Tab-separated table of C-alpha atoms in Angstrom:
chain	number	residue	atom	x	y	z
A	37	UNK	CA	-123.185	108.789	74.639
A	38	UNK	CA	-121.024	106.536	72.474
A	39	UNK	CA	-118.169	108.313	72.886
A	40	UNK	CA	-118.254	108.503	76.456
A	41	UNK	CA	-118.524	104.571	76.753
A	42	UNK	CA	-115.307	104.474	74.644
A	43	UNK	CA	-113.732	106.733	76.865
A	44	UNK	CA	-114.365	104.422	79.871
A	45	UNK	CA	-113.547	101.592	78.308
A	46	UNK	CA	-110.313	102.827	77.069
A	47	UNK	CA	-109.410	104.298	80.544
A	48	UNK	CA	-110.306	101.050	82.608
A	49	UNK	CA	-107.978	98.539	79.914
A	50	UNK	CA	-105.213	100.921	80.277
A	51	UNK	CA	-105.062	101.604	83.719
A	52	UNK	CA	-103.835	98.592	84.778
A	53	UNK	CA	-101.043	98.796	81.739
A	54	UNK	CA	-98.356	100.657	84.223
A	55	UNK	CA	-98.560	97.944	87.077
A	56	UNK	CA	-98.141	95.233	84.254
A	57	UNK	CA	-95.423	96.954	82.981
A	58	UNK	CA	-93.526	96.912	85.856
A	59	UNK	CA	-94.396	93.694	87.077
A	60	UNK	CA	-93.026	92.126	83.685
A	61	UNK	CA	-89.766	94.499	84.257
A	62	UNK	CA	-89.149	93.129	88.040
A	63	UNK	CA	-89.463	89.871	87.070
A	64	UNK	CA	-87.040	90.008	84.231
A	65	UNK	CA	-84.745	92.787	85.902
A	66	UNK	CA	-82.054	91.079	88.563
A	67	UNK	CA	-80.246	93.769	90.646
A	68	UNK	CA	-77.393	93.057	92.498
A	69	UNK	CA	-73.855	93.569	93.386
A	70	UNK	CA	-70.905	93.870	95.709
A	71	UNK	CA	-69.052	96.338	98.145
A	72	UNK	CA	-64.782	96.433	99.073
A	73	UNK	CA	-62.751	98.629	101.075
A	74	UNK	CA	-58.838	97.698	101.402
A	75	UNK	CA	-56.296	99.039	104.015
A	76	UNK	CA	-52.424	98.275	103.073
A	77	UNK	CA	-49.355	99.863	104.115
A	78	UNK	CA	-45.422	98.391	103.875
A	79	UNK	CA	-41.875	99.011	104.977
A	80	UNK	CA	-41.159	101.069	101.487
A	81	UNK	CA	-42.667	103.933	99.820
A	82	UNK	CA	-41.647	102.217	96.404
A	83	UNK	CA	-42.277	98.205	95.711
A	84	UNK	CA	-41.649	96.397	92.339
A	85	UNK	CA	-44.060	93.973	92.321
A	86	UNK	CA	-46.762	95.981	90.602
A	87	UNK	CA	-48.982	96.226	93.994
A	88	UNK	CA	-51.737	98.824	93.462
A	89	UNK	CA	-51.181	102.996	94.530
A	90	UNK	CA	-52.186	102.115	97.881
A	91	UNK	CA	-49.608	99.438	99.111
A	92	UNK	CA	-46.482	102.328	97.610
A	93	UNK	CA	-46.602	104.069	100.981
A	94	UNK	CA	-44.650	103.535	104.611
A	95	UNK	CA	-47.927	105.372	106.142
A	96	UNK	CA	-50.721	102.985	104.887
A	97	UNK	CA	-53.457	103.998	103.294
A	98	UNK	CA	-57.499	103.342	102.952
A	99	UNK	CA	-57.336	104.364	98.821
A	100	UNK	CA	-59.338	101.706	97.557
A	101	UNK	CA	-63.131	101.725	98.166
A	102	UNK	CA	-65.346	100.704	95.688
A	103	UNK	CA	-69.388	100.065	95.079
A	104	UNK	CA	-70.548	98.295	92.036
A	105	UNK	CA	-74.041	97.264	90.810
A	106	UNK	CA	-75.067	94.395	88.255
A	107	UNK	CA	-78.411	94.980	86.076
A	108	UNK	CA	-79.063	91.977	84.698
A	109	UNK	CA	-82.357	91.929	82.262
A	110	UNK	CA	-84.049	89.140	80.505
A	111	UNK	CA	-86.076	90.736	77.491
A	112	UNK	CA	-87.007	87.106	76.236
A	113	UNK	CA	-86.058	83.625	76.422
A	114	UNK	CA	-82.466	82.603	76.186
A	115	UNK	CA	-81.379	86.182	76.252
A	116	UNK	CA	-79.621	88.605	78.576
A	117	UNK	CA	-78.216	92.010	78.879
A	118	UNK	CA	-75.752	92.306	81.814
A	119	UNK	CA	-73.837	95.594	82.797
A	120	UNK	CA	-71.887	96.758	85.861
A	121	UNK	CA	-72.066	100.203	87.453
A	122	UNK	CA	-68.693	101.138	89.481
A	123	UNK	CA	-68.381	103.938	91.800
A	124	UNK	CA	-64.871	103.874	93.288
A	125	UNK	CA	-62.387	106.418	94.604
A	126	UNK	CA	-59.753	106.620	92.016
A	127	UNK	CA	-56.384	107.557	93.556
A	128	UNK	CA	-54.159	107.531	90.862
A	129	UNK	CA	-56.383	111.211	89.824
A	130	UNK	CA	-56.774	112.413	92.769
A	131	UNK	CA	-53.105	112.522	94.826
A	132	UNK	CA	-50.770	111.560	92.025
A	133	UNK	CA	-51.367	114.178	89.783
A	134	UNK	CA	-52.021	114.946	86.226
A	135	UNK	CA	-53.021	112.871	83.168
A	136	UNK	CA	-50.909	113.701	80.171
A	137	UNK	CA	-49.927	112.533	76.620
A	138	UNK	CA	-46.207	111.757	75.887
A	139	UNK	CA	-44.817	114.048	73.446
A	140	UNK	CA	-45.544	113.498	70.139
A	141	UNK	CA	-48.263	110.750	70.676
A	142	UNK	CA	-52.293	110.717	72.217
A	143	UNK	CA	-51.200	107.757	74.263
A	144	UNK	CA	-52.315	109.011	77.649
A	145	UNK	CA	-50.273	108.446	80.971
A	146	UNK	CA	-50.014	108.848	84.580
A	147	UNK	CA	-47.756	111.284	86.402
A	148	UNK	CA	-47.290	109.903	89.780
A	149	UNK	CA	-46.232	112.100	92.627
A	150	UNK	CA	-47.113	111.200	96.021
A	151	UNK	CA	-46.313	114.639	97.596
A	152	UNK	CA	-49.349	115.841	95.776
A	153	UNK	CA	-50.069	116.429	92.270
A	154	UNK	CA	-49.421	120.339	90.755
A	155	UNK	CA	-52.710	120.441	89.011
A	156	UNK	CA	-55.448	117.673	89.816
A	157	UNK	CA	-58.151	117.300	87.065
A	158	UNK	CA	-61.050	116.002	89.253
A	159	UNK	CA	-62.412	117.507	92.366
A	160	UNK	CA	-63.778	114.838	92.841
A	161	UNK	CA	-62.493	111.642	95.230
A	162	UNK	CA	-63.603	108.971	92.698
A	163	UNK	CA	-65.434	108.140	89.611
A	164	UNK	CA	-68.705	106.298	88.223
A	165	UNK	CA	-68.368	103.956	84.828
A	166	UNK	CA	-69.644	101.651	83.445
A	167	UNK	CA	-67.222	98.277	83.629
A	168	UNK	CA	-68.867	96.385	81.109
A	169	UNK	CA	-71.751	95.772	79.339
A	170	UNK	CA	-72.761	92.491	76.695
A	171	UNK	CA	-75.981	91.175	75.269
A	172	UNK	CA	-76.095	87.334	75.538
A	173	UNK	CA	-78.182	84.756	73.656
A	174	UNK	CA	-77.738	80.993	74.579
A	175	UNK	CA	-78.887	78.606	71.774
A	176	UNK	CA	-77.870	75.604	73.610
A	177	UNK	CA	-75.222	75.333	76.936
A	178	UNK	CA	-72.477	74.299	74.569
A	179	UNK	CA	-73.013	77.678	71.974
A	180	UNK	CA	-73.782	80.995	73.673
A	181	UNK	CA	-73.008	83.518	71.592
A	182	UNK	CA	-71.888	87.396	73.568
A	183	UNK	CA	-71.567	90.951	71.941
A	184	UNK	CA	-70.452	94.264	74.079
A	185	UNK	CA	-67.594	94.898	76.525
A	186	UNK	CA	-66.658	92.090	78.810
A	187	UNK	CA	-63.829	90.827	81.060
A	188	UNK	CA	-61.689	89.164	79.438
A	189	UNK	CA	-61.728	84.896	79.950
A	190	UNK	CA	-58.281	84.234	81.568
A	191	UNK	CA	-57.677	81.863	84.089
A	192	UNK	CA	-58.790	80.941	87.146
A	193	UNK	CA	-60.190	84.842	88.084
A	194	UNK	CA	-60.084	87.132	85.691
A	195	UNK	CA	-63.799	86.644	84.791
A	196	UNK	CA	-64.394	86.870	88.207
A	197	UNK	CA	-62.539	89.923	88.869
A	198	UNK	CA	-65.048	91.785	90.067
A	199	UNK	CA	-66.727	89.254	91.838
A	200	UNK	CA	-64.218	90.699	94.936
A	201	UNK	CA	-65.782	88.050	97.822
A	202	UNK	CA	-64.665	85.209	95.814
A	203	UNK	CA	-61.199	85.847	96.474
A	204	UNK	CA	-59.332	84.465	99.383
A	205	UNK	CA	-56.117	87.088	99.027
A	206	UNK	CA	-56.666	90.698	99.853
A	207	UNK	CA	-54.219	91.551	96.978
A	208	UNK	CA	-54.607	90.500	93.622
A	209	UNK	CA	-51.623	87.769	92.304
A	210	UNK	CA	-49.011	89.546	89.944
A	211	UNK	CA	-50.284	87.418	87.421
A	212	UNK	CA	-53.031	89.871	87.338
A	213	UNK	CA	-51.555	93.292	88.014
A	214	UNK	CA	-49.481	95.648	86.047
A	215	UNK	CA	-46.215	94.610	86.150
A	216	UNK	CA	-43.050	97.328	86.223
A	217	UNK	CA	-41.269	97.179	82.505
A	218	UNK	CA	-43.842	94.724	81.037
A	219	UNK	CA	-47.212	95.974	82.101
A	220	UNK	CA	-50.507	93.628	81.994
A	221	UNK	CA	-49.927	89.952	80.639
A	222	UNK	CA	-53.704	90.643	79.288
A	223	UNK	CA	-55.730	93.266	79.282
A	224	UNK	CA	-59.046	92.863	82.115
A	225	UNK	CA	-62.001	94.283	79.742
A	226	UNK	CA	-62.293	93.943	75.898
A	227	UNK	CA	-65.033	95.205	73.235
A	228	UNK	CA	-65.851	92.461	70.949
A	229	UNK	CA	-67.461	89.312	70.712
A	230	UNK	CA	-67.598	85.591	72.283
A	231	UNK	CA	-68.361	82.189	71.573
A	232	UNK	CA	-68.437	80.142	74.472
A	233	UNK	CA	-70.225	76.835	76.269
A	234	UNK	CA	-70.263	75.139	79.368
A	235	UNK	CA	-70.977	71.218	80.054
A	236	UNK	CA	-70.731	69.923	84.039
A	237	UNK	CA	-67.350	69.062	83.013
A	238	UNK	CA	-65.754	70.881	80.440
A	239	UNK	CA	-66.062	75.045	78.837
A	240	UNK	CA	-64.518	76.940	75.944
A	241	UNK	CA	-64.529	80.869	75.170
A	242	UNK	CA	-63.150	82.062	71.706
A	243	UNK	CA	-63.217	85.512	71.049
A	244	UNK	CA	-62.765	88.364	68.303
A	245	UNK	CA	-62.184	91.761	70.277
A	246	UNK	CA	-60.698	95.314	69.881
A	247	UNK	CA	-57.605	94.672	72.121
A	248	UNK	CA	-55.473	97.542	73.420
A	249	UNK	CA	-55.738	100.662	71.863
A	250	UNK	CA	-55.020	104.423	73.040
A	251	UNK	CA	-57.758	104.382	75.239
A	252	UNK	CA	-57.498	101.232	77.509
A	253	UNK	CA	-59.393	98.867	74.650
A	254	UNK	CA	-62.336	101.244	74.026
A	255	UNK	CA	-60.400	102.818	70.966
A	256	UNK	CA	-58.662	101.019	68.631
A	257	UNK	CA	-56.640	102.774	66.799
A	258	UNK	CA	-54.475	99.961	65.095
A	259	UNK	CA	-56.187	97.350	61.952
A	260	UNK	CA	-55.034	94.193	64.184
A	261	UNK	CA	-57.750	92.557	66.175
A	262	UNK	CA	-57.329	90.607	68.878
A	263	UNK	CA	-58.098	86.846	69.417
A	264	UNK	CA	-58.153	85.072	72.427
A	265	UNK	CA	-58.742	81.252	73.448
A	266	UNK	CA	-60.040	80.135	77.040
A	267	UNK	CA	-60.588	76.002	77.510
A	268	UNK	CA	-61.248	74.015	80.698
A	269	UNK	CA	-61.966	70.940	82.642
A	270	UNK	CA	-63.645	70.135	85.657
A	271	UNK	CA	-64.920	67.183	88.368
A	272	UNK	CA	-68.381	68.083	88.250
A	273	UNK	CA	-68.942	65.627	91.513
A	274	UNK	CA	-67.483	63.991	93.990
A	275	UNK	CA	-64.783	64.619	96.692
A	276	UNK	CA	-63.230	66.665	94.099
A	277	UNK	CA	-65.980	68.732	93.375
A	278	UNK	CA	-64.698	72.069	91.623
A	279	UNK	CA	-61.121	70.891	90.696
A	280	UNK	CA	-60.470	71.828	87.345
A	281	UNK	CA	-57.134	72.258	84.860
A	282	UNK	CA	-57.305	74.614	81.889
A	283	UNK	CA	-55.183	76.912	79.262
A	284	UNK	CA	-55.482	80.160	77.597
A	285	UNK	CA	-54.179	82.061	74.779
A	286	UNK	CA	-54.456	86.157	73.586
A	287	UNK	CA	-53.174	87.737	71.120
A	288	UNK	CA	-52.733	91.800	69.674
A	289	UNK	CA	-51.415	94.825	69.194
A	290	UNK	CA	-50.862	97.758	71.511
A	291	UNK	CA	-51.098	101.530	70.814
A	292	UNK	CA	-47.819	101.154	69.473
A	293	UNK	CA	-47.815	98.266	67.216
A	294	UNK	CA	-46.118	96.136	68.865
A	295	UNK	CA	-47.838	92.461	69.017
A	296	UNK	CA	-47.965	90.682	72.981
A	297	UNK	CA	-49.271	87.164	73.244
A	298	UNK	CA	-49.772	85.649	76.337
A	299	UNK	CA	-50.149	81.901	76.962
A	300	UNK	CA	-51.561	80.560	80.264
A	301	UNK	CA	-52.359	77.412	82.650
A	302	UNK	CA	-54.044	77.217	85.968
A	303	UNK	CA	-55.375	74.356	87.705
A	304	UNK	CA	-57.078	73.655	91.143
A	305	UNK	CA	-57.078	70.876	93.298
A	306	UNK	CA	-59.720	70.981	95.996
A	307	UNK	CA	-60.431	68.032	98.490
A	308	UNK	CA	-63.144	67.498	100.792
A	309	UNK	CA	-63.946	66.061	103.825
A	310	UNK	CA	-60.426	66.452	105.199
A	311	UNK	CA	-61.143	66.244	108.785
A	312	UNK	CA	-63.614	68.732	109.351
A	313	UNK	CA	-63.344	70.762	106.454
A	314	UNK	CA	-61.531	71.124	102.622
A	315	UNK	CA	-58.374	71.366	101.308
A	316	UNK	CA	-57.824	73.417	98.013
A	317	UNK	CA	-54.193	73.773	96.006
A	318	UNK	CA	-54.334	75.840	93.286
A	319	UNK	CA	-51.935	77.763	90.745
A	320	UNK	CA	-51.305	79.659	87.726
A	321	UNK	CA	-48.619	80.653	85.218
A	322	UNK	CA	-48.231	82.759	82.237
A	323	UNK	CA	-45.628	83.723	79.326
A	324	UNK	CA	-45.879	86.616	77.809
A	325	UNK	CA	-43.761	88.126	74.966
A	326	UNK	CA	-44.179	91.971	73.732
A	327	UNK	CA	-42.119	92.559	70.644
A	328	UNK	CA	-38.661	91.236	71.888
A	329	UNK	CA	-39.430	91.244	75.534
A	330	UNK	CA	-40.452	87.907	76.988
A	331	UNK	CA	-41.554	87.510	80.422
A	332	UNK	CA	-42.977	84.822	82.907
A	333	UNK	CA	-45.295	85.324	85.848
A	334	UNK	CA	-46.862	82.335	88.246
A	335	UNK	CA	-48.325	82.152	91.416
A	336	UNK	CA	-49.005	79.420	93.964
A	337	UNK	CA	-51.718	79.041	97.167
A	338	UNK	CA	-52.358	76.311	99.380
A	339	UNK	CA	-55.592	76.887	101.883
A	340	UNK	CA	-57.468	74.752	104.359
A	341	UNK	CA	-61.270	76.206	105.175
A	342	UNK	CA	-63.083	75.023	107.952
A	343	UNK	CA	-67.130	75.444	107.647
A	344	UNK	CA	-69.395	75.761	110.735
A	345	UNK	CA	-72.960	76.619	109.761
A	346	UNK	CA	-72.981	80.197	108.389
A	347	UNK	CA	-69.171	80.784	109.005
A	348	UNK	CA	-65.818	80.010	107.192
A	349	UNK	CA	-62.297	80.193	108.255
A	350	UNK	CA	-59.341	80.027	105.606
A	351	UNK	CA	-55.822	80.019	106.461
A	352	UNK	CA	-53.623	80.031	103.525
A	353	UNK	CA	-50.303	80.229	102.239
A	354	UNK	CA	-48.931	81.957	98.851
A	355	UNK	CA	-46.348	82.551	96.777
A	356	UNK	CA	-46.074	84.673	93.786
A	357	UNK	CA	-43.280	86.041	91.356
A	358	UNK	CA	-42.630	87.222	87.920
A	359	UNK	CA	-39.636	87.934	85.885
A	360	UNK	CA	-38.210	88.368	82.056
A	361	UNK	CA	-36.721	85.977	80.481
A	362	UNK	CA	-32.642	85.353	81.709
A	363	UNK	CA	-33.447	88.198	84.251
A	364	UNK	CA	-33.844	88.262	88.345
A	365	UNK	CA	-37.140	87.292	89.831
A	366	UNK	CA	-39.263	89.534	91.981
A	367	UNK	CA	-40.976	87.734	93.978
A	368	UNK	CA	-43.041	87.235	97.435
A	369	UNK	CA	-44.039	84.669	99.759
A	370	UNK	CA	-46.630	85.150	102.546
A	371	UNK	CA	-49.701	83.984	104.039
A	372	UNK	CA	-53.317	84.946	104.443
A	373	UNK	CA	-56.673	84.466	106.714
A	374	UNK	CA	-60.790	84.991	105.241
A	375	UNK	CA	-63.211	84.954	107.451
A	376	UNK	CA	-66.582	84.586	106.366
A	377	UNK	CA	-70.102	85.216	107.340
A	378	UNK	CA	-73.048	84.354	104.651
A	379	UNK	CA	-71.823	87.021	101.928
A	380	UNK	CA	-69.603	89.114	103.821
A	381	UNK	CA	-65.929	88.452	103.579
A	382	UNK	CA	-62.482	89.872	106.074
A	383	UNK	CA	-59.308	88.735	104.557
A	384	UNK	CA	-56.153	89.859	105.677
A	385	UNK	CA	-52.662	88.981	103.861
A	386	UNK	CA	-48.996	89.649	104.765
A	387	UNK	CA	-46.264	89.411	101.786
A	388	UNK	CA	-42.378	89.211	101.999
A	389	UNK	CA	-41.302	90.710	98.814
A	390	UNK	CA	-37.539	90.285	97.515
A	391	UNK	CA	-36.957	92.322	94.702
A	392	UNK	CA	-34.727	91.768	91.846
A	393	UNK	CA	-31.797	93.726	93.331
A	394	UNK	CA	-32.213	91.644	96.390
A	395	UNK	CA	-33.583	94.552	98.509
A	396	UNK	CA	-37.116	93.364	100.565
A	397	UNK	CA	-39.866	94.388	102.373
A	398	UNK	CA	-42.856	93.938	104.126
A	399	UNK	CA	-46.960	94.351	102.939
A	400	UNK	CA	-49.754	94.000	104.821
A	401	UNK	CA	-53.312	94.294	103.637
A	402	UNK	CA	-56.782	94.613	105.140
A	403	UNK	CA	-59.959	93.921	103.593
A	404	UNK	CA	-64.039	94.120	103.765
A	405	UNK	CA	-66.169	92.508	101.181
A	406	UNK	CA	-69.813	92.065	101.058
A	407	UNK	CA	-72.322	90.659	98.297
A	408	UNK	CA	-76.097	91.874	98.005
């Protein structure tokens, strides 16, 4: 008889164990994310200003759709684990062609041939990864202390890179972008760790990372690490609510040894209450040197947004270039509109690009962004 009271007793305290469970999980566990879809097309099927696959064509072309999810789960106090899910189409396998190594190295590159590609290695039309992924502890605002993969604090977006609705322009500045005979100024992700705090008026990031390595960052296969310094300052209040100046700095090696450092600035200016809405001026410029290659790139935008309830309107105006040292500029100069509505976000942007030979042409760009 004894037994059978302990079996009743131990199946009514644990029965409810499963509902607890998840309650404690759902209100620790944060899920949410973002959705994009671009449209470009331009007057050449070949443009030096690093645009992405999908702006190298005279036809246009809807190549860039992408899904992403953010997990974000608090196992205790002061701590966090954050990772992003991506599920995008991935042009660059699918109609370019084959991934191979150059000869005589594992360094893996991209064969691009817009006529179709002789052997394609995924069926597929995209791919699913994981973006990044970091554990988090904050001690105090000032010292918060990150471990995993991360994007990489540089300037004014780079953290927020795939935070897509926050940007006004449809295509990223060049700033950003791999650039033709210098590549990235820094790379977007790294493995490593971060110090970092955050006052109403001022933030710092220092970090020890991986760098570049045969694989993107993932693998390093050189004993250099990289380090990397990200400082700012802001108006926490006030008609200038938001404007801030700052600098970086990054350091390492690449696959082949060869040591880039990049030094940035950015600031942003942004007004409001002029008239009925807010004026913001903002900009950015880096120096880069790899080995004996140096290299500049800097971009400028001026926008005016206009807020009525739920809705936004942004006109703006941009200009963008990059160059090496005591060498022509490529460059562009164009204007944009967003439109927004609560989360969701239409920008459209048209560039003039002038080339280093002096030979030009014309990029438009579509764009649909949505938070959730």
């Amino acid at each position: 008889m004894f037994m059978w009271f302990f079996y009743l007793f131990a199946f009514l305290f644990f029965l409810p164990l499963p509902t607890f469970a998840v309650d404690i999980i759902s209100e620790r566990l944060s899920i949410y994310g973002y959705s994009a879809f671009n449209f470009c097309i331009s007057t050449k099927n070949k443009i030096g200003l690093g645009l992405p696959y999908e702006c190298q064509s005279k036809g246009g072309s809807f190549a860039q759709a992408l899904f992403a999810s953010f997990f974000e789960f608090e196992p205790f106090e002061k701590a966090r684990f954050l990772s992003e899910i991506e599920m995008k189409y991935v042009p660059e396998l699918e109609i370019f062609g084959k991934i191979e190594a150059k000869k005589n190295q594992d360094k893996y590159e991209v064969e691009y041939d817009d006529k179709g590609a002789g052997k394609v290695l995924v069926e597929g039309f995209g791919e699913i990864d994981i973006a990044f992924a970091f554990f988090e502890y904050r001690f105090i605002d000032l010292l918060v202390f990150r471990a995993g993969k991360y994007l990489n604090p540089f300037g004014l977006y780079l953290e927020k890179r795939d935070a897509v609705p926050v940007y006004l322009f449809a295509l990223l500045p060049s700033i950003y972008r791999k650039l033709p005979d210098i590549g990235t100024l820094i790379p977007l992700y790294n493995h490593g760790i971060q110090l970092r705090g955050e006052l109403p008026f001022l933030g710092y990031v220092v970090q020890v990372a991986n760098g570049r390595g045969s694989v993107a960052n993932a693998i390093d296969r050189n004993a250099d690490k990289a380090i990397g310094a990200h400082i700012f300052a802001r108006v926490p209040g006030g008609k200038l609510t938001g404007s801030m100046i700052g600098g970086d700095f990054y350091t390492d090696k690449d696959f082949d040894n060869k040591r880039q450092t990049t030094f940035g600035g950015f600031a942003l200016l942004s007004i409001s209450e002029v008239g009925p809405g807010h004026l913001q001026l903002l900009g950015e410029m880096a120096y880069t040197r790899i080995a004996e290659v140096k290299a500049v790139a800097g971009y400028g935008l001026l926008g005016y947004s206009l807020t009525i309830q739920s809705f936004a309107l942004t006109p703006y105006f941009i200009t963008d270039g990059f160059a090496k040292i005591k060498a022509k500029v490529t460059n562009s100069i164009g204007g944009g509109l967003a439109f927004d509505y609560n989360t969701l976000r239409i920008k459209t942007q048209v560039l003039n690009v002038r080339e280093k030979n002096g030979d030009s042409s014309i990029v438009f760009a579509f764009g649909i962004a949505l938070a959730f």
